[in-house]
Coordinates of C-alpha atoms in Angstrom, one line a residue:
X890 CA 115.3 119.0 129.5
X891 CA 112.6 117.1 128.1
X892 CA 110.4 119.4 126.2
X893 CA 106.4 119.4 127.6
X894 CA 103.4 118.7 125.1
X895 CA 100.1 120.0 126.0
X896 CA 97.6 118.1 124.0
X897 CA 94.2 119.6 124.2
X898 CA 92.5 117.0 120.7
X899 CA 93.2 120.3 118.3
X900 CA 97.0 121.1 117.8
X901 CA 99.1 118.4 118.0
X902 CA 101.8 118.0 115.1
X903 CA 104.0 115.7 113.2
X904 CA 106.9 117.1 115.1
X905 CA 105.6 116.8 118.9
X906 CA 104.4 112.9 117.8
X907 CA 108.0 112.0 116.4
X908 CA 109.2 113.6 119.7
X909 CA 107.1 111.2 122.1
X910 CA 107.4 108.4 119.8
X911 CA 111.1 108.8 120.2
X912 CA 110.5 109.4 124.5
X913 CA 112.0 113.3 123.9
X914 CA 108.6 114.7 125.2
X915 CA 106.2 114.0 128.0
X916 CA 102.9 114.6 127.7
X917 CA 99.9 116.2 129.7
X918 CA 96.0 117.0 129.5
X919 CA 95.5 120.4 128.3
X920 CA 93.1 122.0 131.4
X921 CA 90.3 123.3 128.6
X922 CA 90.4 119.4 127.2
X923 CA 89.6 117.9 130.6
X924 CA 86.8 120.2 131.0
X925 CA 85.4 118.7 127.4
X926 CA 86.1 115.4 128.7
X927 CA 84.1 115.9 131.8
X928 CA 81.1 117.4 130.1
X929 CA 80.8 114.9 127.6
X930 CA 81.3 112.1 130.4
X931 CA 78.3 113.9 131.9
X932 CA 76.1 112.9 128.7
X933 CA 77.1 109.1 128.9
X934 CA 76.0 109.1 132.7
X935 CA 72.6 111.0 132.0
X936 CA 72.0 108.5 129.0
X937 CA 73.0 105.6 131.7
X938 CA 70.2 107.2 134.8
X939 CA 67.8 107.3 131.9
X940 CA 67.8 104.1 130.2
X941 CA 68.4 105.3 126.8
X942 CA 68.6 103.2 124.7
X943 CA 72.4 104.2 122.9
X944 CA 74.6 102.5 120.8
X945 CA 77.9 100.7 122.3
X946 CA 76.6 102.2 125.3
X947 CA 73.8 100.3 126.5
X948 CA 73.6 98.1 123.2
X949 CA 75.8 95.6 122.2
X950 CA 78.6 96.2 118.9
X951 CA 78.0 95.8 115.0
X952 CA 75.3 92.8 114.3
X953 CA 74.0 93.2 118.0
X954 CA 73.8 97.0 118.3
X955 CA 69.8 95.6 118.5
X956 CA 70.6 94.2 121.7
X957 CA 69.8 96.1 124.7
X958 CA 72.0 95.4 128.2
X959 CA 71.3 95.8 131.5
X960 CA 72.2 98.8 132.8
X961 CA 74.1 96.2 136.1
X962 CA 76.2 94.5 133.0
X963 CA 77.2 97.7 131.2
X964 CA 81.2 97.3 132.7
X965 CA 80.6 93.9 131.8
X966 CA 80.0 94.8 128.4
X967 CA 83.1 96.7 127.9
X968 CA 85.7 94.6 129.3
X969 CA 84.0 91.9 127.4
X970 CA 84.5 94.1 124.0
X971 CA 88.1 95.2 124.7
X972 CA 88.9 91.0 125.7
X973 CA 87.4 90.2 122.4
X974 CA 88.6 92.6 120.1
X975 CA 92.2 92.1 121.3
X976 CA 92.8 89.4 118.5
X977 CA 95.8 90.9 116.8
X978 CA 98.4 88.9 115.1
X979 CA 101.8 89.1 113.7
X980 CA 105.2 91.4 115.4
X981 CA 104.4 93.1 118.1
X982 CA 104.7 97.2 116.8
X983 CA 108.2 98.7 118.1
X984 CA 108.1 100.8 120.6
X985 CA 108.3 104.5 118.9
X986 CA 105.2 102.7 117.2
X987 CA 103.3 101.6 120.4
X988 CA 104.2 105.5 122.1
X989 CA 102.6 107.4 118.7
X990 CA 99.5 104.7 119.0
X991 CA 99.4 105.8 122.6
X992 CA 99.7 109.2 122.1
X993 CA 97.2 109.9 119.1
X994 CA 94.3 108.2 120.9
X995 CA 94.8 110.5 124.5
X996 CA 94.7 113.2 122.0
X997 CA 91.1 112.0 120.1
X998 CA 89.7 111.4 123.6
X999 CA 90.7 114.9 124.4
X1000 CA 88.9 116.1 122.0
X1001 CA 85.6 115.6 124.0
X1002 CA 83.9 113.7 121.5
X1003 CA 84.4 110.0 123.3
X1004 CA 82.4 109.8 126.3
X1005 CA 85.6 108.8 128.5
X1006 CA 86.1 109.5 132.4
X1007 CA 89.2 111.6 132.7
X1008 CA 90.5 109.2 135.2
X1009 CA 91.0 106.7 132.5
X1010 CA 92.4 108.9 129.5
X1011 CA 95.0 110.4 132.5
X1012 CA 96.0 106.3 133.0
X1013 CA 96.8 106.2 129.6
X1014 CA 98.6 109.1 129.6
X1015 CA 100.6 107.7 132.7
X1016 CA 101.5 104.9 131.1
X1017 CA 103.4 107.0 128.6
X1018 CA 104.9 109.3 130.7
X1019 CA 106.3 106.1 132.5
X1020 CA 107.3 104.0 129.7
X1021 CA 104.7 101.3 129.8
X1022 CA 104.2 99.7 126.4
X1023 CA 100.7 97.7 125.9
X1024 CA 102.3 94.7 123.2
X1025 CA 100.0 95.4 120.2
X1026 CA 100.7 92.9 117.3
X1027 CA 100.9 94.9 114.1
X1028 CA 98.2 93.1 112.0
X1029 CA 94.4 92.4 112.3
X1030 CA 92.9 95.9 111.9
X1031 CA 91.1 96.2 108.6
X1032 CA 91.0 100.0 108.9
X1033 CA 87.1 100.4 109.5
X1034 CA 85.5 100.7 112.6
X1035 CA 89.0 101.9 113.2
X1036 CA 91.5 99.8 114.0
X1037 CA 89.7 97.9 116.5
X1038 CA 92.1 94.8 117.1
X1039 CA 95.0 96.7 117.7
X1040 CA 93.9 99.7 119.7
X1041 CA 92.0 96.8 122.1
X1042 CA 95.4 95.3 122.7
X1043 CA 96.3 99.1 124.3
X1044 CA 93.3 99.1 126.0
X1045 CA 93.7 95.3 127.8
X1046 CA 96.7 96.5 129.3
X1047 CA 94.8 99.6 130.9
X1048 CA 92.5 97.1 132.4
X1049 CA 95.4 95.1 134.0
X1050 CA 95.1 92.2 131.4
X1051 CA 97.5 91.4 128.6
X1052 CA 101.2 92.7 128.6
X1053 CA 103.6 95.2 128.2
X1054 CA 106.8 96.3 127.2
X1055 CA 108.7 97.7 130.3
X1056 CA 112.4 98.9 130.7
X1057 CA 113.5 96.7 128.5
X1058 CA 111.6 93.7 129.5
X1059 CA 107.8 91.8 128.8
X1060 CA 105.4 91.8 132.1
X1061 CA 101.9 90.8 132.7
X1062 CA 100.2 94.2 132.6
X1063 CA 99.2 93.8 136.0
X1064 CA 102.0 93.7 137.2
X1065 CA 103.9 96.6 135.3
X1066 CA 101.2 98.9 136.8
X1067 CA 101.3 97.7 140.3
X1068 CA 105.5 98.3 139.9
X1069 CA 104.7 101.8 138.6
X1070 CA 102.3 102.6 141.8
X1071 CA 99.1 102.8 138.9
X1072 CA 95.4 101.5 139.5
X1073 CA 94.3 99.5 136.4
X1074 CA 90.6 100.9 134.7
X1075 CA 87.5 99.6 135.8
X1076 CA 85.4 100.3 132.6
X1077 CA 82.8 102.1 133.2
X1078 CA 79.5 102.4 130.3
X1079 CA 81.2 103.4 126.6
X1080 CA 84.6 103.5 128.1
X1081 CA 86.2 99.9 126.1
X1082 CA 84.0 101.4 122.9
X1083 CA 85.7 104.7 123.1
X1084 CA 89.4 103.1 123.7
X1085 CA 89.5 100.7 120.8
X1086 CA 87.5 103.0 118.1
X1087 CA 89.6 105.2 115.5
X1088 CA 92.5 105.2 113.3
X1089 CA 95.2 105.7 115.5
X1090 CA 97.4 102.5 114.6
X1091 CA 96.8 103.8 110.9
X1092 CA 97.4 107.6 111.8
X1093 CA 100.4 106.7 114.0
X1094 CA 102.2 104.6 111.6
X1095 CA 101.8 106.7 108.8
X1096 CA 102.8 109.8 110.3
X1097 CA 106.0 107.8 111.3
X1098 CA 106.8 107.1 107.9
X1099 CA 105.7 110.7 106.9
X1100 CA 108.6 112.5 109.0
X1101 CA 111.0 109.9 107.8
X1102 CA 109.9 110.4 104.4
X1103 CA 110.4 114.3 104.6
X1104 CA 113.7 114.3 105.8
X1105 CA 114.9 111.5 103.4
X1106 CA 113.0 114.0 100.6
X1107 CA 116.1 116.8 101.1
X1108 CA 118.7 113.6 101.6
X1109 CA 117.5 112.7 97.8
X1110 CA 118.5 116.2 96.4
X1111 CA 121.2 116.6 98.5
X1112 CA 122.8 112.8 97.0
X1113 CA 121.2 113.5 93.5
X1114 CA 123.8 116.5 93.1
X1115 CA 126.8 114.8 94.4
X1116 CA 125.8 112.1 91.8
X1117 CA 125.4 114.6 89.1
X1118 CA 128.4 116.0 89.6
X1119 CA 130.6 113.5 89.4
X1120 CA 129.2 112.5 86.4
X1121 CA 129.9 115.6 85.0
X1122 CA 126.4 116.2 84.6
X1123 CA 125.0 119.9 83.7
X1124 CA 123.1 122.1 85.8
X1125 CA 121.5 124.2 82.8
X1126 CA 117.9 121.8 83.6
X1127 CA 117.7 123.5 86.9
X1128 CA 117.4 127.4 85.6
X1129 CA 114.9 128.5 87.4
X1130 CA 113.2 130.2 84.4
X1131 CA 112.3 126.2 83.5
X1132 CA 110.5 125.6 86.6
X1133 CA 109.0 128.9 87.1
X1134 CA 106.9 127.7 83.6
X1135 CA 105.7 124.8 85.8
X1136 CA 105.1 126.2 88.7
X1137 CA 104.3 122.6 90.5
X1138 CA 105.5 123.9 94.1
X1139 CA 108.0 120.8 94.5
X1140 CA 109.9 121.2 91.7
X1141 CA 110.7 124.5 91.8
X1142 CA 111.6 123.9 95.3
X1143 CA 114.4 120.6 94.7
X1144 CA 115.7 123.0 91.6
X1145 CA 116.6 125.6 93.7
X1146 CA 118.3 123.4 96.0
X1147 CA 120.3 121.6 93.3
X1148 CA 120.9 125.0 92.6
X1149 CA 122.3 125.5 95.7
X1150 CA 124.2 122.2 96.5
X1151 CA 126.0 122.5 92.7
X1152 CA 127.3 126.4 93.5
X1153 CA 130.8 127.0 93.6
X1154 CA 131.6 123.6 92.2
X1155 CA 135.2 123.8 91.2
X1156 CA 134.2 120.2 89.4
X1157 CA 131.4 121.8 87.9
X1158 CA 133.6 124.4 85.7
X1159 CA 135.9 121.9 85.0
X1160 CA 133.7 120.6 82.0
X1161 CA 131.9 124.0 81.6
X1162 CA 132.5 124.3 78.1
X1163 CA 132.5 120.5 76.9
X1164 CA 129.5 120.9 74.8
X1165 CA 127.2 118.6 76.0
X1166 CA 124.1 119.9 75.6
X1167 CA 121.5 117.4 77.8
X1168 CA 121.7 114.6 80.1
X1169 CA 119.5 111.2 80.7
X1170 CA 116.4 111.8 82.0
X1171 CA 118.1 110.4 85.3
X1172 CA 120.0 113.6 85.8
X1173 CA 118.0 116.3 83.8
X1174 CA 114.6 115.3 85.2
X1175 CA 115.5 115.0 89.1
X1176 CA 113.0 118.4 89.9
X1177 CA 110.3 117.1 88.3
X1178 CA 110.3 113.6 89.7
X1179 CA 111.6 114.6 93.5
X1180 CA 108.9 117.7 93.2
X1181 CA 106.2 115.7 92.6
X1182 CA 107.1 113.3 95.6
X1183 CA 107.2 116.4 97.5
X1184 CA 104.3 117.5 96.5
X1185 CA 102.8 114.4 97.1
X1186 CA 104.2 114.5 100.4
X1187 CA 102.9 117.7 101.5
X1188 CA 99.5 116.7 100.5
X1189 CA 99.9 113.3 103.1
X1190 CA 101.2 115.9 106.1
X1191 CA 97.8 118.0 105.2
X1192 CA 95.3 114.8 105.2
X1193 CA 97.6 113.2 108.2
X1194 CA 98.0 116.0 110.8
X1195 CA 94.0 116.8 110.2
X1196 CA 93.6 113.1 111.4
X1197 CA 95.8 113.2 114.1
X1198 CA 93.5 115.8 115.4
X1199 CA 90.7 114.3 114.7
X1200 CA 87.5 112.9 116.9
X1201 CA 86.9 109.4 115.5
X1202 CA 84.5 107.6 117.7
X1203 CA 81.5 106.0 117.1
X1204 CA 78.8 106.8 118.7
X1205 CA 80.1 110.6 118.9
X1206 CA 79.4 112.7 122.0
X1207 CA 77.9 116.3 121.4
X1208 CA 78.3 117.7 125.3
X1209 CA 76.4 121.3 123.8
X1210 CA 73.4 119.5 123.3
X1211 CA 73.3 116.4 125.3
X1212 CA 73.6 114.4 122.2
X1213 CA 74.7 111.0 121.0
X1214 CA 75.1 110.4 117.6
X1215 CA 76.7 107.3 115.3
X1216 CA 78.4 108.2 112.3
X1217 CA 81.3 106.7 110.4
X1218 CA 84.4 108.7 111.4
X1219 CA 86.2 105.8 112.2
X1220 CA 87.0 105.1 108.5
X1221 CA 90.6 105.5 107.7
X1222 CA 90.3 106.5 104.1
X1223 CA 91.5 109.3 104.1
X1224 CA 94.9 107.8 105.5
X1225 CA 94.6 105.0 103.1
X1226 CA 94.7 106.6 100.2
X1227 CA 97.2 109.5 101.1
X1228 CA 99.3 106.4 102.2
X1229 CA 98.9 104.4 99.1
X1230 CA 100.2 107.6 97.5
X1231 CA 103.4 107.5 99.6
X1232 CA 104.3 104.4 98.9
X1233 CA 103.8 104.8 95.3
X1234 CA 106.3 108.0 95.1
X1235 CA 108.9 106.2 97.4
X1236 CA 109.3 103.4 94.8
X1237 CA 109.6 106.1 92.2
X1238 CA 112.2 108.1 93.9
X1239 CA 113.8 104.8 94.5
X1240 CA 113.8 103.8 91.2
X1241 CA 114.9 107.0 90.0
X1242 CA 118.5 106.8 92.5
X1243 CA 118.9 103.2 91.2
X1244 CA 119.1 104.8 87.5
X1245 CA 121.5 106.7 88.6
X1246 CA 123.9 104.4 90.6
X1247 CA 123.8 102.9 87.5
X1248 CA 125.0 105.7 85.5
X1249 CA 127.9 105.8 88.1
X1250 CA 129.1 102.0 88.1
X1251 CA 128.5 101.6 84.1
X1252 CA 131.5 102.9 81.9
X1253 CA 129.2 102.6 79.4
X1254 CA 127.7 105.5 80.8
X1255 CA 129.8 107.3 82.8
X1256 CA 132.2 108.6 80.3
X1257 CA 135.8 108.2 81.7
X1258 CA 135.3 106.9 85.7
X1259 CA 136.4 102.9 85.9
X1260 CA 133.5 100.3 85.8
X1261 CA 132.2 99.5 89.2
X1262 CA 134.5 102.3 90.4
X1263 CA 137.4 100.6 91.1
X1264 CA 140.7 101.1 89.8
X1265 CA 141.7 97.4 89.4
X1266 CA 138.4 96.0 88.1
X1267 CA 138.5 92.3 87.3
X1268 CA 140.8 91.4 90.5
X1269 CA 138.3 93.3 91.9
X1270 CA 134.5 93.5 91.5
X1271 CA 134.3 97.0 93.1
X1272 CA 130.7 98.6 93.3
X1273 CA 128.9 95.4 91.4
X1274 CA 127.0 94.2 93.6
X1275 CA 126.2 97.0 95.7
X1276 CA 124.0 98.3 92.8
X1277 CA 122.8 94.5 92.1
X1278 CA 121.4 95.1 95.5
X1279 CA 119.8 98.4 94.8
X1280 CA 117.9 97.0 91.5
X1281 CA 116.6 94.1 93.9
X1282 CA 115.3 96.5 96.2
X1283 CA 113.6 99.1 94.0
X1284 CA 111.8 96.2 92.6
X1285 CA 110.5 95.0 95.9
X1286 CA 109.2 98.3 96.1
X1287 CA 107.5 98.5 93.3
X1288 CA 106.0 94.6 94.2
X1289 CA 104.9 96.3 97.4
X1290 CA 103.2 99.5 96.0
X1291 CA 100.2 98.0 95.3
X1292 CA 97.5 100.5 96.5
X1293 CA 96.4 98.6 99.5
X1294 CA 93.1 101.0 99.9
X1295 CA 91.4 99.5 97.0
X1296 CA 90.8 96.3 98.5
X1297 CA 87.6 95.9 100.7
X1298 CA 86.8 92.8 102.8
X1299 CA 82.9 92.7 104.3
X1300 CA 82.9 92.1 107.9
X1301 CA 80.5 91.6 111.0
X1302 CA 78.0 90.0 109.1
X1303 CA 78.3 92.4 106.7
X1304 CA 77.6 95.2 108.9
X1305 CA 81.0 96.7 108.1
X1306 CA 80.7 96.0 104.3
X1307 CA 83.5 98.5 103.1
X1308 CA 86.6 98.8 104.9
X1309 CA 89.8 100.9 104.3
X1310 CA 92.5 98.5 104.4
X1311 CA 94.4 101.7 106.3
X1312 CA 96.9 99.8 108.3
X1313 CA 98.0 97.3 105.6
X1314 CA 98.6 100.8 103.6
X1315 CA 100.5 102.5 106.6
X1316 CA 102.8 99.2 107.2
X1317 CA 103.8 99.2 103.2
X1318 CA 104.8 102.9 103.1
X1319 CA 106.4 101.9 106.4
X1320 CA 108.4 99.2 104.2
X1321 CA 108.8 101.8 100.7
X1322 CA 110.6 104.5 103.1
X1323 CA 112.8 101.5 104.6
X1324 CA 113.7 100.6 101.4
X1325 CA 114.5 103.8 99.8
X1326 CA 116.6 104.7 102.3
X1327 CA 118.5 101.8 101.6
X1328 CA 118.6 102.4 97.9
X1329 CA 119.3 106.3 98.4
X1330 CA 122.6 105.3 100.7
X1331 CA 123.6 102.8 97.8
X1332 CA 123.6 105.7 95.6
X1333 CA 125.5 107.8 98.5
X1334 CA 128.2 105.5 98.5
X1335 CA 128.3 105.2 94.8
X1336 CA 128.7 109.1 94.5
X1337 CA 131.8 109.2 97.4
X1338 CA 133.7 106.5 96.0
X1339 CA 133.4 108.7 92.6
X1340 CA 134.0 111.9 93.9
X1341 CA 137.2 110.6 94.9
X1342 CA 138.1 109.3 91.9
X1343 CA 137.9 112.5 90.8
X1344 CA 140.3 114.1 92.8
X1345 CA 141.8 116.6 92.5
X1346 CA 138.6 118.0 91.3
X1347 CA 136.7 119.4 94.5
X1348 CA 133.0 119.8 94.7
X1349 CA 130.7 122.3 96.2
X1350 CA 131.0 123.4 100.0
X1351 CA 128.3 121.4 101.3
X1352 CA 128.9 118.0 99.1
X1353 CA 132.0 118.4 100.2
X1354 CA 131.1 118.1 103.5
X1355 CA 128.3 115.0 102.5
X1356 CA 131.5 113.3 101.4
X1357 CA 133.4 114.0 104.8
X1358 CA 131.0 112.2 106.5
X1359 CA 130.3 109.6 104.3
X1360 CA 133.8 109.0 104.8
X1361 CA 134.1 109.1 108.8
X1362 CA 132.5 105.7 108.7
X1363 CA 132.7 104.0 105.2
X1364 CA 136.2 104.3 103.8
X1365 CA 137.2 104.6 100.4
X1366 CA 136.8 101.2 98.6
X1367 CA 140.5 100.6 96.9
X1368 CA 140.1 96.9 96.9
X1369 CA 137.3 94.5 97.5
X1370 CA 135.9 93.9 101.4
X1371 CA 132.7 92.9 103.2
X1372 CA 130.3 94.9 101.4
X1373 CA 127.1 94.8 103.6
X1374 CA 128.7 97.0 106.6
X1375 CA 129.3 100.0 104.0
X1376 CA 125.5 100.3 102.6
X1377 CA 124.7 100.6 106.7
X1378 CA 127.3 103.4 107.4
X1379 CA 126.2 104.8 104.4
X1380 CA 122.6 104.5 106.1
X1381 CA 123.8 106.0 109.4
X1382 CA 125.1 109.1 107.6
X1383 CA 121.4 109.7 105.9
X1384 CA 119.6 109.1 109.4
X1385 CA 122.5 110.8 111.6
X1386 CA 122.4 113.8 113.5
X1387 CA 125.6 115.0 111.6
X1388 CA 123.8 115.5 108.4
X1389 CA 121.2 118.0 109.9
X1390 CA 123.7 121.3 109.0
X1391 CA 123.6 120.7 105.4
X1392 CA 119.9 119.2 105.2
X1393 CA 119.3 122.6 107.2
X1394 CA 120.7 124.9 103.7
X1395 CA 118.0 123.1 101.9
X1396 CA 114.2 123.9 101.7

């Protein structure tokens, strides 16, 4: 059964938009939200009878807010701001993408800040329910007033124009409702304004990457120990007596789970008593560098998941007091800079498992495993180029960590004269976490093929395991073979469903 989320502009989590985004959860209007949305529809239409003169509402946008309209043209006026502001460029987002964008705006108009008839925020939530996917191109938002460009591509295809993604197939948006038995909008006064207006593209994008980011966080320590441990590495760093002197919350929580992953290691005793004392910062250091990403991390889930429950229109509707008031909530900030942040600890992390794939393929330092793990180097290259791969990722990542949020562009006439740059930081944490992956399964398939070369030597229960499934779809790499299809098993083993039992021992 598909679970039901009640959105009601206050609760919603990373969890419940990773479930829509993914179409495991319908949605519906929480009862108490539609009775905000109706009282704060009641303000618009008293401001509307009484010719007030309102921003977005009966004024035109940015450089014209000095504009009054007519209050005959005011539909006018918003069909004409959602056609022009729908001037997005580049791939269309994917579809988990397009469903969180979706999603993340019903639940700021829920909210009862927006000024929206219910009748149009239920559309929108129809049109998720039933699989209807406005195309929204992934670039043109500068991150301030919100992400304007994209969000109006979502909102032409409430309005019948534009298309959409449905099962499986691109329709004029007209036409996908009319199959679905839905009515498109007729914008009513505000109604365009409060569609396109926020940071939902920003939000929903980065809180993507977030939950991507988390689990691949517990994949990191989980491959970091099977790494170490073929290496022979010690587990001394990780006493908890260290950590508990440095009490950063993240580190103490990856010690105790190398702590964990590295118990009952009959691999482990085997060189219990060799007499090394330390290892390369690679091995020694993994709490301390993972931590901090963690930590990092949880700050971004704090700053994300209060913006995916946030109200960030412009002009805002206060229903309690009949109020309209323009403020700058539609700056994404916040996002920005927790993003930024993100994608400067992926290409950290990255290049942290890089250093230690190359501990594993260099017989220079790995002590007595064959170079490139394989057993007839020189007839064969073995894991060469795998790694040569890794190294030319990490370094894209570190190209790409750039912190997009301290760039600014004036716009409208320099109206909007400091921007946040928030979806251009969203789509490059969106590319770090792709990357890391990639270089995290590298590593992955690094450790197996030394684990086995190790052999008799066993490892603890739960790497053990890691290596069984690494296993079931990349085989052990005896001689030379098409490379590429072994870095994407090793993939499908970090993202699969069959990795969640050991992930689930870990904090």
């Amino acid at each position: 059964m598909r679970q039901t989320i009640e959105i009601d502009g206050d609760s919603l989590s990373l969890e419940d938009l990773s479930s829509v985004s993914r179409g495991k959860a319908s949605v519906v209007l929480a009862p108490r939200a539609a009775v905000r949305v109706d009282a704060a529809r009641a303000v618009i239409d008293r401001a509307v009878a009484e010719n007030r003169v309102v921003y977005g509402v009966t004024t035109g946008f940015g450089k014209f807010a000095d504009v009054v309209i007519p209050r005959e043209k005011l539909g006018q006026l918003q069909l004409n701001l959602v056609r022009s502001h729908a001037a997005g460029t580049g791939r269309p987002l994917a579809a988990p993408a397009v469903r969180a964008v979706m999603l993340l705006r019903a639940n700021c108009l829920a909210k009862g800040f927006s000024g929206v008839r219910r009748e149009t925020l239920e559309l929108l939530l129809a049109c998720l329910e039933r699989g209807i996917h406005p195309v929204i191109p992934e670039q043109g938002s500068v991150g301030a007033s919100g992400d304007l460009a994209p969000l109006a591509h979502l909102a032409l295809a409430l309005v019948g124009e534009g298309e959409v993604e449905w099962n499986g197939k691109l329709l004029p948006s007209a036409e996908a409702l009319r199959a679905a038995d839905l009515s498109a909008a007729v914008l009513e006064a505000k109604e365009g304004l409060a569609l396109i207006n926020g940071t939902q593209l920003t939000t929903g994008l980065s809180a993507l990457a977030l939950h991507r980011l988390l689990r691949l966080l517990k994949a990191a320590d989980l491959v970091a120990a099977l790494t170490l441990d073929t290496l022979k590495g010690t587990d001394a760093a990780f006493d908890p007596r260290i950590h508990a002197a440095r009490p950063h919350p993240g580190q103490i929580v990856s010690a105790s789970n190398l702590r964990t992953l590295l118990a009952h290691s009959a691999l482990r005793e085997s060189h219990r008593d060799c007499g090394v004392v330390q290892d390369a910062y690679a091995l020694r250091c993994i709490p301390q560098v993972h931590g901090a990403a963690r930590d990092a991390a949880a700050h971004a889930r704090r700053v994300i998941e209060i913006e995916m429950n946030a109200a960030t229109d412009n002009p805002m509707v206060f229903a309690e007091t009949g109020t309209l008031v323009s403020g700058g909530n539609f700056h994404a900030a916040p996002v920005a800079l927790v993003c930024d942040l993100l994608t400067a600890s992926t290409a950290d992390m990255a290049s942290l498992s890089e250093r230690r794939t190359e501990r594993l393929v260099n017989p220079a330092l790995s002590g007595d495993l064959p170079a490139f793990l394989t057993r007839d180097g020189g007839l064969n290259s073995g894991l060469m180029m795998i790694h040569v791969t890794a190294a030319a990722l990490v370094s894209e990542a570190k190209s790409n960590s750039f912190p997009a949020s301290v760039d600014s562009i004036p716009t409208s006439a320099g109206k909007e004269d400091h921007v946040s740059m928030g979806p251009i930081a969203a789509r490059k944490l969106q590319k770090n976490v792709d990357l890391f992956e990639t270089v995290l399964a590298i590593e992955l398939l690094a450790a197996a093929q030394a684990l086995d070369l190790r052999r008799p030597l066993v490892t603890s229960p739960p790497l053990e395991e890691v290596h069984r499934l690494v296993r079931a779809r990349v085989t052990f790499w005896d001689a030379d073979r098409h490379a590429a299809p072994a870095i994407e098993g090793a993939r499908a083993v970090l993202a699969g469903d069959d990795l969640d039992g050991v992930l689930a021992q870990l904090d």
